[in-house]
């Protein structure tokens, strides 16, 4: 781990607290590392405010976490990391390396919060996700070069999201028998697009006071939050840019309970997604391109074929800076394409820009 000391003094063999994980950590050794060499005389007994050092010992902390004195807990503001936008399936070439691959991926996730790896329960494949094609290429080469793991990698896949086109109000009506018991509950819910929340899906309680028992409302809210973490209707992609508001409902003291309100909430959620019109969202990247003026026309033409929107251009001598926004789906292999268009003289960097509605043809391919 690399750490920066913000205040006080850090000594070797210190016991520290990681408040982000609520775990205690050991700082066994401190190293001042220069370039690519870790020399024996680089080990130091202590460091003070402003120092940046390598630490051997922590097991639970990840990038962006705070380490502090166990007697005086403090947590610095965390870093907001962007969502991953691209995924690919990966598997070891031999079953003997499967456990080692899992351990290595867990370590890489701790080092790099913009990287994720998870098991697909349906296919059994391991999916790795990152910030772009180059990001996953670097991970793949690290597995081979640093950890001596031979892996099979499948083609990259765009990480789509789903939202809705408009706002609707619906009622989930639970009126059924379950286990020989009559159940009744009605829940009125509004489902609408919403792009102002920190969370992908915001679930709000706007039930007028004293109209529904609190435990029934809590059960409905819990069910809606659980459903919000699931997939949408187009391709079971994660939901995003969505707000769900509970407006009210009806109950019967004799036949209503928490189970009935969970069922009503689930029915209202499904009906709301259908009635509001599901929309497929695709990740969009921001491109910053520097090119000699001679190649600007070819590069802009190529960008337009990739459904890019040119945000601005800026001429600087014989060079032109281009800022554009383009769907990630259209940018696979773009680093090689721009080299070919400019004879290797243009440069490009990409960063995630957000999610925008995908073409209807893309949504159609996921419908059965």
Short mmCIF file of C-alpha atoms in Angstrom, two decimals:
data_model
loop_
_atom_site.label_atom_id
_atom_site.label_comp_id
_atom_site.label_asym_id
_atom_site.label_seq_id
_atom_site.Cartn_x
_atom_site.Cartn_y
_atom_site.Cartn_z
CA UNK A 1 0.00 0.00 0.00
CA UNK A 2 1.01 3.60 -0.61
CA UNK A 3 -0.04 6.05 2.10
CA UNK A 4 0.29 9.76 2.70
CA UNK A 5 0.57 11.03 6.28
CA UNK A 6 -1.83 13.95 6.79
CA UNK A 7 -1.07 14.61 10.47
CA UNK A 8 0.99 13.27 13.35
CA UNK A 9 3.62 10.54 13.11
CA UNK A 10 3.42 6.97 11.82
CA UNK A 11 5.84 4.42 13.28
CA UNK A 12 6.69 0.93 12.08
CA UNK A 13 4.86 -1.88 13.90
CA UNK A 14 1.94 0.45 14.68
CA UNK A 15 -1.59 -0.76 15.29
CA UNK A 16 -4.05 1.32 13.23
CA UNK A 17 -7.80 1.58 12.73
CA UNK A 18 -9.51 1.63 9.33
CA UNK A 19 -12.87 3.31 10.12
CA UNK A 20 -14.17 2.75 6.58
CA UNK A 21 -14.08 -1.05 7.14
CA UNK A 22 -14.32 -0.99 10.96
CA UNK A 23 -11.17 -3.14 11.03
CA UNK A 24 -7.81 -2.88 12.78
CA UNK A 25 -4.65 -2.99 10.67
CA UNK A 26 -0.93 -3.48 11.24
CA UNK A 27 1.69 -1.19 9.72
CA UNK A 28 4.57 -3.67 10.08
CA UNK A 29 7.13 -1.97 7.82
CA UNK A 30 7.52 1.49 6.30
CA UNK A 31 9.47 1.96 3.07
CA UNK A 32 10.65 4.97 1.14
CA UNK A 33 10.70 3.66 -2.43
CA UNK A 34 12.34 5.53 -5.28
CA UNK A 35 11.75 4.69 -8.95
CA UNK A 36 11.46 0.89 -9.28
CA UNK A 37 13.96 0.00 -6.56
CA UNK A 38 13.13 -1.06 -3.02
CA UNK A 39 16.51 -1.00 -1.30
CA UNK A 40 17.26 -2.27 2.19
CA UNK A 41 18.23 1.21 3.43
CA UNK A 42 14.83 2.47 2.22
CA UNK A 43 13.13 0.99 5.27
CA UNK A 44 12.44 3.69 7.86
CA UNK A 45 11.35 3.54 11.51
CA UNK A 46 8.87 6.43 11.32
CA UNK A 47 7.40 9.08 9.01
CA UNK A 48 5.71 12.41 9.67
CA UNK A 49 3.15 14.77 8.16
CA UNK A 50 3.53 15.14 4.38
CA UNK A 51 5.53 11.95 3.82
CA UNK A 52 4.44 9.40 1.20
CA UNK A 53 5.62 5.85 1.91
CA UNK A 54 4.97 2.22 1.13
CA UNK A 55 3.40 0.24 3.98
CA UNK A 56 3.56 -3.52 4.45
CA UNK A 57 0.92 -5.06 6.70
CA UNK A 58 -2.64 -3.82 6.02
CA UNK A 59 -5.06 -6.53 4.91
CA UNK A 60 -8.52 -4.93 4.73
CA UNK A 61 -8.09 -1.29 3.63
CA UNK A 62 -8.58 -0.30 0.00
CA UNK A 63 -7.61 2.76 -2.01
CA UNK A 64 -9.26 5.89 -0.56
CA UNK A 65 -9.68 4.52 2.98
CA UNK A 66 -8.42 6.30 6.10
CA UNK A 67 -5.95 4.77 8.59
CA UNK A 68 -5.78 6.43 12.01
CA UNK A 69 -4.86 6.02 15.67
CA UNK A 70 -7.09 3.42 17.33
CA UNK A 71 -7.60 5.80 20.29
CA UNK A 72 -8.69 8.79 18.20
CA UNK A 73 -10.85 7.59 15.28
CA UNK A 74 -11.22 9.95 12.34
CA UNK A 75 -12.38 9.40 8.77
CA UNK A 76 -11.31 11.66 5.92
CA UNK A 77 -13.78 12.32 3.06
CA UNK A 78 -13.87 9.31 0.75
CA UNK A 79 -13.10 9.41 -2.96
CA UNK A 80 -16.07 9.13 -5.33
CA UNK A 81 -15.14 6.60 -8.02
CA UNK A 82 -16.99 6.40 -11.34
CA UNK A 83 -19.06 3.35 -12.27
CA UNK A 84 -17.44 0.72 -14.45
CA UNK A 85 -18.52 0.93 -18.10
CA UNK A 86 -17.11 -2.18 -19.77
CA UNK A 87 -16.94 -5.88 -18.88
CA UNK A 88 -15.41 -9.05 -20.23
CA UNK A 89 -15.53 -12.70 -19.21
CA UNK A 90 -12.28 -14.24 -18.01
CA UNK A 91 -11.37 -17.79 -17.01
CA UNK A 92 -8.15 -19.68 -16.18
CA UNK A 93 -6.77 -22.04 -18.80
CA UNK A 94 -6.61 -24.80 -16.18
CA UNK A 95 -8.89 -25.57 -13.25
CA UNK A 96 -5.81 -25.75 -10.98
CA UNK A 97 -5.36 -21.98 -11.32
CA UNK A 98 -8.98 -21.08 -10.49
CA UNK A 99 -8.37 -20.44 -6.77
CA UNK A 100 -5.24 -18.42 -7.49
CA UNK A 101 -7.16 -16.29 -10.01
CA UNK A 102 -9.85 -15.55 -7.42
CA UNK A 103 -7.24 -14.47 -4.86
CA UNK A 104 -5.43 -12.24 -7.36
CA UNK A 105 -8.66 -10.57 -8.52
CA UNK A 106 -9.61 -9.83 -4.90
CA UNK A 107 -6.21 -8.21 -4.36
CA UNK A 108 -6.55 -6.12 -7.54
CA UNK A 109 -10.01 -4.94 -6.41
CA UNK A 110 -8.52 -3.68 -3.14
CA UNK A 111 -5.78 -1.83 -5.01
CA UNK A 112 -8.06 -0.34 -7.68
CA UNK A 113 -11.65 0.60 -6.71
CA UNK A 114 -12.46 1.37 -10.37
CA UNK A 115 -11.99 -2.35 -11.13
CA UNK A 116 -14.50 -5.03 -10.16
CA UNK A 117 -14.77 -8.78 -10.54
CA UNK A 118 -17.75 -10.98 -9.81
CA UNK A 119 -19.07 -14.44 -10.55
CA UNK A 120 -21.97 -14.79 -12.97
CA UNK A 121 -24.31 -17.15 -11.13
CA UNK A 122 -26.05 -18.30 -14.31
CA UNK A 123 -22.99 -19.08 -16.48
CA UNK A 124 -20.34 -19.63 -13.79
CA UNK A 125 -18.01 -17.23 -15.63
CA UNK A 126 -15.98 -14.55 -13.88
CA UNK A 127 -16.76 -11.06 -15.19
CA UNK A 128 -14.17 -8.32 -14.78
CA UNK A 129 -15.24 -4.70 -15.25
CA UNK A 130 -13.31 -1.46 -15.63
CA UNK A 131 -13.20 2.07 -16.97
CA UNK A 132 -12.38 1.21 -20.57
CA UNK A 133 -10.80 -1.20 -23.01
CA UNK A 134 -7.25 -0.14 -22.11
CA UNK A 135 -7.97 -0.55 -18.40
CA UNK A 136 -8.97 -4.19 -18.88
CA UNK A 137 -6.01 -4.79 -21.20
CA UNK A 138 -3.67 -3.62 -18.43
CA UNK A 139 -5.37 -5.96 -15.93
CA UNK A 140 -5.08 -8.86 -18.37
CA UNK A 141 -1.36 -8.24 -18.94
CA UNK A 142 -0.74 -7.92 -15.19
CA UNK A 143 -2.31 -11.34 -14.64
CA UNK A 144 0.08 -12.81 -17.20
CA UNK A 145 3.24 -10.83 -16.42
CA UNK A 146 3.10 -10.26 -12.65
CA UNK A 147 1.15 -13.30 -11.46
CA UNK A 148 2.04 -15.87 -14.16
CA UNK A 149 -1.62 -16.69 -14.77
CA UNK A 150 -2.65 -17.90 -18.21
CA UNK A 151 -6.24 -16.81 -18.78
CA UNK A 152 -8.79 -16.96 -21.57
CA UNK A 153 -10.44 -13.61 -22.24
CA UNK A 154 -13.69 -13.18 -24.13
CA UNK A 155 -14.73 -10.11 -26.13
CA UNK A 156 -15.47 -6.92 -24.15
CA UNK A 157 -19.11 -6.16 -23.39
CA UNK A 158 -20.66 -2.75 -22.76
CA UNK A 159 -22.23 -2.26 -19.31
CA UNK A 160 -25.73 -1.02 -20.12
CA UNK A 161 -28.20 0.49 -17.65
CA UNK A 162 -31.99 0.90 -17.71
CA UNK A 163 -34.34 3.73 -16.74
CA UNK A 164 -37.85 4.90 -17.71
CA UNK A 165 -39.10 7.42 -20.27
CA UNK A 166 -41.79 9.19 -18.23
CA UNK A 167 -43.42 9.46 -14.82
CA UNK A 168 -46.48 7.38 -13.90
CA UNK A 169 -48.55 6.61 -10.82
CA UNK A 170 -49.62 3.01 -10.32
CA UNK A 171 -51.30 0.90 -7.64
CA UNK A 172 -50.03 -2.48 -6.52
CA UNK A 173 -53.02 -4.55 -5.43
CA UNK A 174 -52.45 -7.65 -3.29
CA UNK A 175 -55.70 -9.54 -2.87
CA UNK A 176 -54.93 -13.25 -2.60
CA UNK A 177 -54.74 -16.29 -0.38
CA UNK A 178 -51.40 -17.61 0.85
CA UNK A 179 -50.99 -20.60 3.11
CA UNK A 180 -54.71 -20.66 3.81
CA UNK A 181 -54.67 -17.03 4.89
CA UNK A 182 -56.34 -14.12 3.12
CA UNK A 183 -54.00 -11.23 2.32
CA UNK A 184 -54.93 -7.67 1.36
CA UNK A 185 -52.88 -4.54 0.67
CA UNK A 186 -52.87 -1.67 -1.79
CA UNK A 187 -49.90 0.58 -2.40
CA UNK A 188 -49.81 3.68 -4.59
CA UNK A 189 -46.40 4.41 -6.11
CA UNK A 190 -44.95 6.97 -8.51
CA UNK A 191 -42.14 5.81 -10.84
CA UNK A 192 -40.26 8.50 -12.78
CA UNK A 193 -36.91 9.37 -14.36
CA UNK A 194 -34.57 11.19 -11.97
CA UNK A 195 -31.02 12.33 -12.66
CA UNK A 196 -30.20 14.28 -9.50
CA UNK A 197 -29.57 11.54 -6.95
CA UNK A 198 -26.27 10.19 -5.65
CA UNK A 199 -27.69 6.66 -5.81
CA UNK A 200 -28.75 5.09 -9.14
CA UNK A 201 -32.28 4.59 -7.78
CA UNK A 202 -33.85 6.82 -5.12
CA UNK A 203 -36.74 5.39 -3.05
CA UNK A 204 -38.80 7.94 -1.08
CA UNK A 205 -41.59 7.72 1.50
CA UNK A 206 -44.31 10.34 0.98
CA UNK A 207 -47.15 8.52 2.74
CA UNK A 208 -49.37 11.00 4.65
CA UNK A 209 -49.03 10.58 8.44
CA UNK A 210 -51.38 8.17 10.21
CA UNK A 211 -52.78 6.66 7.00
CA UNK A 212 -50.83 3.38 7.10
CA UNK A 213 -49.19 1.49 9.99
CA UNK A 214 -45.47 2.24 10.11
CA UNK A 215 -44.40 -1.41 9.95
CA UNK A 216 -46.41 -1.86 6.73
CA UNK A 217 -44.74 1.19 5.18
CA UNK A 218 -41.29 -0.03 6.27
CA UNK A 219 -41.94 -3.44 4.71
CA UNK A 220 -43.01 -1.83 1.42
CA UNK A 221 -39.98 0.49 1.39
CA UNK A 222 -37.64 -2.42 2.07
CA UNK A 223 -39.17 -4.42 -0.80
CA UNK A 224 -38.88 -1.46 -3.21
CA UNK A 225 -35.20 -0.94 -2.31
CA UNK A 226 -34.55 -4.63 -2.88
CA UNK A 227 -36.29 -4.55 -6.27
CA UNK A 228 -34.38 -1.39 -7.22
CA UNK A 229 -31.13 -3.33 -6.84
CA UNK A 230 -32.32 -5.87 -9.39
CA UNK A 231 -32.47 -5.54 -13.15
CA UNK A 232 -34.85 -3.78 -15.51
CA UNK A 233 -37.28 -5.15 -18.08
CA UNK A 234 -35.22 -4.87 -21.28
CA UNK A 235 -32.20 -7.02 -20.52
CA UNK A 236 -32.13 -7.26 -16.71
CA UNK A 237 -29.49 -4.51 -16.68
CA UNK A 238 -28.99 -2.49 -13.46
CA UNK A 239 -31.50 0.34 -13.00
CA UNK A 240 -30.29 3.94 -12.99
CA UNK A 241 -31.59 7.53 -13.10
CA UNK A 242 -34.83 6.44 -11.43
CA UNK A 243 -36.97 7.66 -8.53
CA UNK A 244 -39.67 5.59 -6.83
CA UNK A 245 -42.01 7.39 -4.40
CA UNK A 246 -44.56 5.71 -2.11
CA UNK A 247 -47.65 7.95 -2.05
CA UNK A 248 -50.13 6.00 0.07
CA UNK A 249 -52.22 2.87 0.23
CA UNK A 250 -55.03 0.92 1.83
CA UNK A 251 -55.10 -1.81 4.47
CA UNK A 252 -57.51 -3.96 6.43
CA UNK A 253 -56.62 -4.53 10.07
CA UNK A 254 -57.84 -8.14 9.90
CA UNK A 255 -56.15 -9.40 6.72
CA UNK A 256 -53.27 -6.99 6.07
CA UNK A 257 -49.70 -7.64 7.20
CA UNK A 258 -46.10 -6.93 6.17
CA UNK A 259 -46.07 -9.81 3.66
CA UNK A 260 -49.11 -8.36 1.88
CA UNK A 261 -47.46 -4.95 1.60
CA UNK A 262 -44.25 -6.49 0.27
CA UNK A 263 -46.28 -8.22 -2.44
CA UNK A 264 -48.15 -5.00 -3.24
CA UNK A 265 -44.86 -3.08 -3.45
CA UNK A 266 -43.36 -5.66 -5.82
CA UNK A 267 -46.45 -5.58 -8.06
CA UNK A 268 -46.45 -1.77 -8.11
CA UNK A 269 -42.76 -1.69 -9.00
CA UNK A 270 -43.20 -4.04 -11.97
CA UNK A 271 -46.29 -2.22 -13.21
CA UNK A 272 -44.56 1.16 -12.83
CA UNK A 273 -41.57 0.10 -14.94
CA UNK A 274 -43.87 -1.18 -17.69
CA UNK A 275 -46.20 1.83 -17.70
CA UNK A 276 -43.38 4.39 -17.58
CA UNK A 277 -41.72 2.91 -20.66
CA UNK A 278 -38.35 1.17 -20.14
CA UNK A 279 -35.35 2.87 -21.75
CA UNK A 280 -31.93 1.32 -22.42
CA UNK A 281 -28.98 3.52 -21.42
CA UNK A 282 -25.50 3.14 -22.90
CA UNK A 283 -22.21 4.47 -21.45
CA UNK A 284 -20.82 7.57 -23.14
CA UNK A 285 -17.13 8.50 -23.08
CA UNK A 286 -15.50 11.90 -23.23
CA UNK A 287 -12.66 12.00 -25.78
CA UNK A 288 -9.85 14.55 -25.69
CA UNK A 289 -7.98 14.36 -28.99
CA UNK A 290 -4.87 16.25 -30.07
CA UNK A 291 -4.15 16.08 -33.80
CA UNK A 292 -2.14 17.93 -36.44
CA UNK A 293 -4.43 20.15 -38.52
CA UNK A 294 -3.77 18.02 -41.63
CA UNK A 295 -5.66 15.07 -40.16
CA UNK A 296 -8.52 16.90 -38.44
CA UNK A 297 -11.03 16.33 -41.25
CA UNK A 298 -10.46 12.58 -41.35
CA UNK A 299 -10.66 12.28 -37.57
CA UNK A 300 -13.86 14.34 -37.28
CA UNK A 301 -15.44 12.31 -40.10
CA UNK A 302 -14.54 9.07 -38.34
CA UNK A 303 -15.98 10.39 -35.05
CA UNK A 304 -19.28 11.25 -36.72
CA UNK A 305 -19.51 7.70 -38.09
CA UNK A 306 -19.11 6.53 -34.49
CA UNK A 307 -22.14 8.61 -33.40
CA UNK A 308 -19.90 11.12 -31.65
CA UNK A 309 -20.95 14.67 -30.77
CA UNK A 310 -18.20 17.27 -31.18
CA UNK A 311 -18.37 19.45 -28.05
CA UNK A 312 -15.63 21.92 -29.01
CA UNK A 313 -12.46 22.38 -31.04
CA UNK A 314 -9.51 24.58 -30.17
CA UNK A 315 -6.71 25.47 -32.59
CA UNK A 316 -3.20 25.80 -31.13
CA UNK A 317 -0.64 26.55 -33.78
CA UNK A 318 -0.48 23.57 -36.11
CA UNK A 319 -2.38 21.36 -33.64
CA UNK A 320 -6.12 21.10 -32.99
CA UNK A 321 -7.69 19.96 -29.73
CA UNK A 322 -11.01 18.16 -30.12
CA UNK A 323 -13.41 17.37 -27.29
CA UNK A 324 -16.10 14.88 -28.25
CA UNK A 325 -18.64 12.58 -26.59
CA UNK A 326 -19.23 9.15 -28.09
CA UNK A 327 -20.90 5.86 -27.08
CA UNK A 328 -18.42 3.37 -25.67
CA UNK A 329 -19.85 0.68 -27.94
CA UNK A 330 -18.50 2.56 -30.97
CA UNK A 331 -15.02 3.06 -29.52
CA UNK A 332 -13.65 -0.48 -29.32
CA UNK A 333 -10.28 -0.41 -31.08
CA UNK A 334 -10.33 3.38 -31.43
CA UNK A 335 -6.76 3.87 -30.24
CA UNK A 336 -5.54 1.85 -33.23
CA UNK A 337 -7.96 3.59 -35.62
CA UNK A 338 -6.78 7.09 -34.69
CA UNK A 339 -3.15 6.06 -35.16
CA UNK A 340 -3.98 4.82 -38.66
CA UNK A 341 -5.88 8.00 -39.56
CA UNK A 342 -3.04 10.27 -38.41
CA UNK A 343 0.01 8.15 -39.24
CA UNK A 344 0.62 7.84 -35.51
CA UNK A 345 0.72 11.61 -34.88
CA UNK A 346 -2.61 12.10 -33.06
CA UNK A 347 -3.24 11.27 -29.42
CA UNK A 348 -6.44 10.50 -27.54
CA UNK A 349 -7.58 10.02 -23.95
CA UNK A 350 -10.99 8.75 -22.81
CA UNK A 351 -12.89 9.22 -19.55
CA UNK A 352 -16.43 8.13 -18.58
CA UNK A 353 -18.95 10.92 -19.24
CA UNK A 354 -22.25 9.36 -18.19
CA UNK A 355 -25.14 7.36 -19.59
CA UNK A 356 -27.47 8.36 -22.43
CA UNK A 357 -30.39 6.59 -24.18
CA UNK A 358 -29.21 3.93 -26.63
CA UNK A 359 -30.65 3.52 -30.15
CA UNK A 360 -33.89 1.54 -30.37
CA UNK A 361 -32.07 -1.11 -32.42
CA UNK A 362 -29.78 -1.84 -29.46
CA UNK A 363 -32.74 -2.30 -27.13
CA UNK A 364 -34.46 -4.63 -29.61
CA UNK A 365 -31.61 -7.15 -29.55
CA UNK A 366 -32.22 -7.82 -25.84
CA UNK A 367 -35.94 -8.41 -26.18
CA UNK A 368 -37.22 -11.95 -26.48
#
